[in-house]
N, C-alpha and C. Protein backbone atom coordinates (compact mmCIF):
# COMPACT_ATOMS: atom_id res chain seq x y z
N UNK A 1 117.84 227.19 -18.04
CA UNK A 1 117.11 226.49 -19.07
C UNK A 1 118.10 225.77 -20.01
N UNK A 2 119.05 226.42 -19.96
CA UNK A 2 119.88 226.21 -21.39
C UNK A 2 120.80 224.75 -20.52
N UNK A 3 120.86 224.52 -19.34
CA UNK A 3 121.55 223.48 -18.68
C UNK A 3 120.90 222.41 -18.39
N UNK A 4 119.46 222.61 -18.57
CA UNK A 4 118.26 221.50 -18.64
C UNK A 4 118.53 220.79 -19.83
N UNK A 5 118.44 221.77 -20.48
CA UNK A 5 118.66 221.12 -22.41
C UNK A 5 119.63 220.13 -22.43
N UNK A 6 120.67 220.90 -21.84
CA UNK A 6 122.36 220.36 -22.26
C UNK A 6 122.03 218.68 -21.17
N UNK A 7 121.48 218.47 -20.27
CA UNK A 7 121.32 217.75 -19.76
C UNK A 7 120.84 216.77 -20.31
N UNK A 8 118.98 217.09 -20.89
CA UNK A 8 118.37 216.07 -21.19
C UNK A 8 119.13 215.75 -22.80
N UNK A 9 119.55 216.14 -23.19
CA UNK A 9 120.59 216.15 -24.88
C UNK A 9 121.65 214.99 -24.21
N UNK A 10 122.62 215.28 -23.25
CA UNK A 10 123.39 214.33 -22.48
C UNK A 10 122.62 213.23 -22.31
N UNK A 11 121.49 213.24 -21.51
CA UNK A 11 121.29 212.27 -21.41
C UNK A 11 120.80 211.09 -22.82
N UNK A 12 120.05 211.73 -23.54
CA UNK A 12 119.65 211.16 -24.93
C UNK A 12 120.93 210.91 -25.04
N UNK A 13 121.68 211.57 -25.73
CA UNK A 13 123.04 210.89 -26.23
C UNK A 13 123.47 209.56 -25.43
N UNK A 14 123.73 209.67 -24.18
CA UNK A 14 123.84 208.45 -23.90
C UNK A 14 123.27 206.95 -23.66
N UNK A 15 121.87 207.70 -24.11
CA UNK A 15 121.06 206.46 -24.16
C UNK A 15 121.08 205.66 -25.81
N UNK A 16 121.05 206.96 -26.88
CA UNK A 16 121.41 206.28 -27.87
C UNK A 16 122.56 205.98 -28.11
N UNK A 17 123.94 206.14 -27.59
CA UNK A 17 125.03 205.48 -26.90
C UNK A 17 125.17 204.08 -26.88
N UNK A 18 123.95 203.71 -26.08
CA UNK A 18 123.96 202.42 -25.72
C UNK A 18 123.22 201.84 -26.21
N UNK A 19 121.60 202.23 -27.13
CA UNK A 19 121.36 201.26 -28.10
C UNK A 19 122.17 201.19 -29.08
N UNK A 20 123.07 201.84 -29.37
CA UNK A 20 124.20 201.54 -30.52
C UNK A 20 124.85 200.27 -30.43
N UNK A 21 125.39 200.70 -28.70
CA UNK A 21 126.39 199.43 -28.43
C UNK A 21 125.72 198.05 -28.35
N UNK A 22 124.62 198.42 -27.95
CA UNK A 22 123.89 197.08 -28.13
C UNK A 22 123.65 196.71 -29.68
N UNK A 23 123.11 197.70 -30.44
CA UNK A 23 122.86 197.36 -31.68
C UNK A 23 124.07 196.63 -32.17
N UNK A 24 125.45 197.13 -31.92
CA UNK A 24 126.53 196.24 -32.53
C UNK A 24 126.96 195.39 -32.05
N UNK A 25 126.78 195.05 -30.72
CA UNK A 25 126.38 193.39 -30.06
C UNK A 25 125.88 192.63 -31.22
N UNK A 26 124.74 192.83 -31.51
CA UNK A 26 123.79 191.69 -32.06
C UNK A 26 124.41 192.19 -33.44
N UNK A 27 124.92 193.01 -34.00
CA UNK A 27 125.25 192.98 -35.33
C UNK A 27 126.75 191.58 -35.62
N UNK A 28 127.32 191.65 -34.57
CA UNK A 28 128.50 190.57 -34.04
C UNK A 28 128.02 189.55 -34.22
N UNK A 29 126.92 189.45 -32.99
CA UNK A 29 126.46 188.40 -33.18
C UNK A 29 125.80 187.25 -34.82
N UNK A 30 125.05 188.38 -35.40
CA UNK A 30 124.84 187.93 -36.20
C UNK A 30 125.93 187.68 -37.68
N UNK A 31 126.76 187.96 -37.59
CA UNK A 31 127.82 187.57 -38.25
C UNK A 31 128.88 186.63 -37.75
N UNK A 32 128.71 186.49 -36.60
CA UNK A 32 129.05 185.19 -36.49
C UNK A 32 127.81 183.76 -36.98
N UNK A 33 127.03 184.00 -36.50
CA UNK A 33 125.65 183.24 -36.53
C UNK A 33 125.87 182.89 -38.41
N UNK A 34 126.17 183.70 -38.87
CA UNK A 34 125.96 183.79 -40.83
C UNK A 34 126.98 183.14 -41.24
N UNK A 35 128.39 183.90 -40.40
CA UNK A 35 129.20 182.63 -40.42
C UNK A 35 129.39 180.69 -40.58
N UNK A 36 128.79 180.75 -39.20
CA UNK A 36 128.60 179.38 -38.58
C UNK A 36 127.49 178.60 -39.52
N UNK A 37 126.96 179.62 -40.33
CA UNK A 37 125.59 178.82 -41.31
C UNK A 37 126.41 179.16 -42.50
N UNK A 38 127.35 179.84 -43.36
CA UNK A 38 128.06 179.11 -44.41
C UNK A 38 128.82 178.44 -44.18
N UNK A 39 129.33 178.21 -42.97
CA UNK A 39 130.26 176.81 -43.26
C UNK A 39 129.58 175.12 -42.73
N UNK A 40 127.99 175.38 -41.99
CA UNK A 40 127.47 174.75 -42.09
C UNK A 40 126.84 173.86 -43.60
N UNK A 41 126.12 175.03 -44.21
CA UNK A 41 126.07 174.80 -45.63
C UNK A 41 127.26 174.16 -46.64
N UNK A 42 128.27 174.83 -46.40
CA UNK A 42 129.55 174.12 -47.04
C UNK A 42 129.53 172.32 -46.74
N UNK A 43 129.30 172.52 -45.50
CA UNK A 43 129.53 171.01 -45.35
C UNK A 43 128.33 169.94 -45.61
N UNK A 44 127.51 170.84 -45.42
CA UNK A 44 125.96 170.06 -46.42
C UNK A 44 126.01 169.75 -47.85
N UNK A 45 127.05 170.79 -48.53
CA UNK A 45 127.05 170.59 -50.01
C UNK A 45 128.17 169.43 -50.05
N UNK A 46 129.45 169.42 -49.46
CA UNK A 46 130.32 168.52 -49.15
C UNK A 46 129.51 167.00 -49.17
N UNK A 47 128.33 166.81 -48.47
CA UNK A 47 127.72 165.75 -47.67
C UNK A 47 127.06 165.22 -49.12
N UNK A 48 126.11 166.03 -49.25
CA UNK A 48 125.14 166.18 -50.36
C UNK A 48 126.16 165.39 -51.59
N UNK A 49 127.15 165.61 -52.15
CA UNK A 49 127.98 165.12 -52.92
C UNK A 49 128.41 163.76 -52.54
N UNK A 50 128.92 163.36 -51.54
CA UNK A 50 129.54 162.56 -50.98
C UNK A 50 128.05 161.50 -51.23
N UNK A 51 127.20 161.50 -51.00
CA UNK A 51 125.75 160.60 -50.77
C UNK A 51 125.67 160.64 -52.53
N UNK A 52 125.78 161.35 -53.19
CA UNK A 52 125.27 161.24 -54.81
C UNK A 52 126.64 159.97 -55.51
N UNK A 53 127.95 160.37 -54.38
CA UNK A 53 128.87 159.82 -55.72
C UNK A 53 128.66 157.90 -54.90
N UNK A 54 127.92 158.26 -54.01
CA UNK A 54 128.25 156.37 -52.88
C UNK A 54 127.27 155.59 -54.02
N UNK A 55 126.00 156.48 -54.06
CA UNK A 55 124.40 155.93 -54.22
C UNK A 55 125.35 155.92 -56.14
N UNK A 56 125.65 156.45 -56.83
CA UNK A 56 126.36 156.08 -57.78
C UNK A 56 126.92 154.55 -57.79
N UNK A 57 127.88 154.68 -56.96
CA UNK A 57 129.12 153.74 -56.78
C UNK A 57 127.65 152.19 -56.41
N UNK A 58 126.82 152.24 -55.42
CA UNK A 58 125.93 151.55 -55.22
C UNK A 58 124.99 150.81 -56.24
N UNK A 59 124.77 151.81 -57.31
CA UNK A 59 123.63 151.43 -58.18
C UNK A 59 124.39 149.81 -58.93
N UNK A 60 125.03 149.83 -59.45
CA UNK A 60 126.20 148.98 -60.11
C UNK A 60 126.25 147.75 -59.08
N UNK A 61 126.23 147.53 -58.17
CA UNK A 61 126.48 146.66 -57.04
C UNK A 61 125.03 146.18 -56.84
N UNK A 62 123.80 147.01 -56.85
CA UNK A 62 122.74 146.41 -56.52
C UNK A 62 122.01 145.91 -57.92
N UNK A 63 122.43 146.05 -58.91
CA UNK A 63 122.09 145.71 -59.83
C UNK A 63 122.67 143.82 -59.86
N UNK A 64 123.80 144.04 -60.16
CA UNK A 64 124.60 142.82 -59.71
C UNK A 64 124.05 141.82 -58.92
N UNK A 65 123.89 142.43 -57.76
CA UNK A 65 123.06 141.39 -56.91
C UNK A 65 121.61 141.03 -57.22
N UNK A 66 120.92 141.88 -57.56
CA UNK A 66 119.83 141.56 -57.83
C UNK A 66 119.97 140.32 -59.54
N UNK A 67 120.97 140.74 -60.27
CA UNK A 67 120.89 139.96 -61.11
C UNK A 67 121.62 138.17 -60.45
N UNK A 68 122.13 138.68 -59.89
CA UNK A 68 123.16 136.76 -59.16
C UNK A 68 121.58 136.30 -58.35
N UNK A 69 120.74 137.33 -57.65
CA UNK A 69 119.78 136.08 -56.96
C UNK A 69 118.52 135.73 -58.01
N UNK A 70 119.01 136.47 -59.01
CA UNK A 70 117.51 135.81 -59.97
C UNK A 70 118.20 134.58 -60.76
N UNK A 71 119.67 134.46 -61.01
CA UNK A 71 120.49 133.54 -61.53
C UNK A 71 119.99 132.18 -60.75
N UNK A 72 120.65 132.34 -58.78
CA UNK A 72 120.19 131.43 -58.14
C UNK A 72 119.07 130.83 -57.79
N UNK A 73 118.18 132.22 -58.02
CA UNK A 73 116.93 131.32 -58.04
C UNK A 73 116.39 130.34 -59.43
N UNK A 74 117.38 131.06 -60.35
CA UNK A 74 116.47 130.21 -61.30
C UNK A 74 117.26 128.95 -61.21
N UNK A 75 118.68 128.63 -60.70
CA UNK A 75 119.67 127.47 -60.66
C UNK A 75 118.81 126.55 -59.67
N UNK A 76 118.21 126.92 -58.38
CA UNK A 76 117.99 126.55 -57.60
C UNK A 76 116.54 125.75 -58.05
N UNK A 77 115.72 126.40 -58.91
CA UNK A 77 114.51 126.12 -59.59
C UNK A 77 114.66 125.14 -60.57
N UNK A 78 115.66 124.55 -61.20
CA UNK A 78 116.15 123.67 -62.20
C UNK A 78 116.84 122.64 -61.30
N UNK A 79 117.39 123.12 -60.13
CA UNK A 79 118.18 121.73 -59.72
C UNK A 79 116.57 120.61 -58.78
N UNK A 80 115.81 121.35 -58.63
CA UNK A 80 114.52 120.91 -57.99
C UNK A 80 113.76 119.95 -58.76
N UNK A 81 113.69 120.17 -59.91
CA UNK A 81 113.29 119.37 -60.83
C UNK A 81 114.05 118.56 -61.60
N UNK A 82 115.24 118.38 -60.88
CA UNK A 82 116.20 117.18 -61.80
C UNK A 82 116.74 116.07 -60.99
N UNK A 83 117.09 114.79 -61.10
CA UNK A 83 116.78 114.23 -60.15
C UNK A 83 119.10 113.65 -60.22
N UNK A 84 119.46 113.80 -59.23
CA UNK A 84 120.82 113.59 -58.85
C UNK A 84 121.40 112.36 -60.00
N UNK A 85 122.33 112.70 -61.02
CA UNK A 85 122.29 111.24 -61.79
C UNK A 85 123.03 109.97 -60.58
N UNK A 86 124.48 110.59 -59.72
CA UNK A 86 124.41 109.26 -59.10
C UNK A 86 123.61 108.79 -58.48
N UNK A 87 122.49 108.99 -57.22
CA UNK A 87 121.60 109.04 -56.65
C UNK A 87 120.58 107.77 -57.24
N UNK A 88 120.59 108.30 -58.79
CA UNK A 88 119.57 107.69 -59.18
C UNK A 88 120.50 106.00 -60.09
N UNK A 89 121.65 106.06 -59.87
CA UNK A 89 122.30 105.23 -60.68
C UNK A 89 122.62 104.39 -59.56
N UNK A 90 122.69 104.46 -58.34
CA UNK A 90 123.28 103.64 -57.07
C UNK A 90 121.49 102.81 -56.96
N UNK A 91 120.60 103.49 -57.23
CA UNK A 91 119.25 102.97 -56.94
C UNK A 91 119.22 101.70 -58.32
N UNK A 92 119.58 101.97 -59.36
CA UNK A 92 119.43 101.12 -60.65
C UNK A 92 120.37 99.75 -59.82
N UNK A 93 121.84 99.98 -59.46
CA UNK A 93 122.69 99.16 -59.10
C UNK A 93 121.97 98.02 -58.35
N UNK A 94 121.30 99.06 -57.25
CA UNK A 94 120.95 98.14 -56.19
C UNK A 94 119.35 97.32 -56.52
N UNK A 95 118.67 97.72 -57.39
CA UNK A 95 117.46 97.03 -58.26
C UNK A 95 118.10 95.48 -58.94
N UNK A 96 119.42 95.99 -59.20
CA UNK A 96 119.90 94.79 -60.18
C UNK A 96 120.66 94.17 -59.42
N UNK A 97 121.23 94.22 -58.19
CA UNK A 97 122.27 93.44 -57.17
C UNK A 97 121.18 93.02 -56.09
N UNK A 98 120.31 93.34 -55.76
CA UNK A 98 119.65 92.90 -54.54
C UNK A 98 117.82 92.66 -55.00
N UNK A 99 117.80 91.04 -55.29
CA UNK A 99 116.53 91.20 -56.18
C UNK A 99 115.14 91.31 -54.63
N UNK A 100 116.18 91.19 -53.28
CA UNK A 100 114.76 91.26 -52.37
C UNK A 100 114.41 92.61 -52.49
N UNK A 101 115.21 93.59 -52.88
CA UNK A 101 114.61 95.56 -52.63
C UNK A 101 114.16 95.61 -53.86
N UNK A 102 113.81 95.17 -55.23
CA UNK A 102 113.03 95.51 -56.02
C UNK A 102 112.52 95.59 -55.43
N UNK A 103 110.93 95.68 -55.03
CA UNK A 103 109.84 96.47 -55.03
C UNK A 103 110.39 97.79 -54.29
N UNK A 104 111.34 97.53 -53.22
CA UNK A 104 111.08 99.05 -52.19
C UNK A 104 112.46 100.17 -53.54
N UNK A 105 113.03 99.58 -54.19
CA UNK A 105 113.82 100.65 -54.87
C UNK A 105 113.07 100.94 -55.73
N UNK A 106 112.07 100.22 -56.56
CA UNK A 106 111.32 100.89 -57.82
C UNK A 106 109.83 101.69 -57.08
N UNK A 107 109.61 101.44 -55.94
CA UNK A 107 109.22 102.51 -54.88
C UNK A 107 109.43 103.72 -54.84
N UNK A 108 110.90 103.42 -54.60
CA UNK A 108 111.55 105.03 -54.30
C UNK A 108 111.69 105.63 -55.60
N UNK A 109 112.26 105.17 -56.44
CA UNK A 109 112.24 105.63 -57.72
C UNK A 109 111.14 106.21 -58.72
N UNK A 110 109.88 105.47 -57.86
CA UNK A 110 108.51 106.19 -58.52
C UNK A 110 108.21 107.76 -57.66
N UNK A 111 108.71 107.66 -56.24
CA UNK A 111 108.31 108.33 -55.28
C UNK A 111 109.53 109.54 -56.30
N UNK A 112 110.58 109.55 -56.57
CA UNK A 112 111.53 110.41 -56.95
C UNK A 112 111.07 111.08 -57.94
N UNK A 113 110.82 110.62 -59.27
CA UNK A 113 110.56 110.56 -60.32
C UNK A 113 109.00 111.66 -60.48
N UNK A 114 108.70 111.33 -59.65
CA UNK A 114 107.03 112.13 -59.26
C UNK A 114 106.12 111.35 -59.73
């Protein structure tokens, strides 16, 4: 009887033996795993920084631009409504040097003029 015991005791022991060893498998494992996720994280906070100081460095630049195309548009909006002074001084010349294009230069000049 007493060698039955000692047996099935042997045997238990070695079974919890080996959920041990297994248990400290996955205890490995998971310290590596915890590992590999703080230095993942490290480099997220690394990242995370790196994107705050660009979008910084950015704001300043898009401001800028946004202020130069409201400049050009408004340059662009003023040169539309003004009419070229030589443009319009080569047309006077030629009104007063060539009396057959009167009508077609004071034409164009009405057509310019709006």
């Amino acid at each position: 009887v007493l060698k039955a015991e000692a047996r099935r005791k042997a045997a238990e022991a070695e079974r919890l033996q080996e959920q041990n060893d297994e248990l400290m498998g996955e205890v490995t494992e998971l310290r590596v795993v915890r590992e590999r996720l703080s230095r993942t994280q490290e480099e997220l906070d690394v990242r995370v920084e790196e994107i705050m100081r660009l979008q910084a460095e950015v704001a300043p630049i898009r401001a800028a631009l946004s202020e130069s195309v409201t400049k050009l548009s408004d340059l662009m909006q003023n040169n539309s409504d003004s009419v070229d002074k030589r443009v319009f001084a080569k047309l006077l010349v030629t009104y007063f040097s060539n009396p057959s294009q009167k009508r077609d230069v004071l034409e164009l000049m009405t057509n310019i003029l709006g």
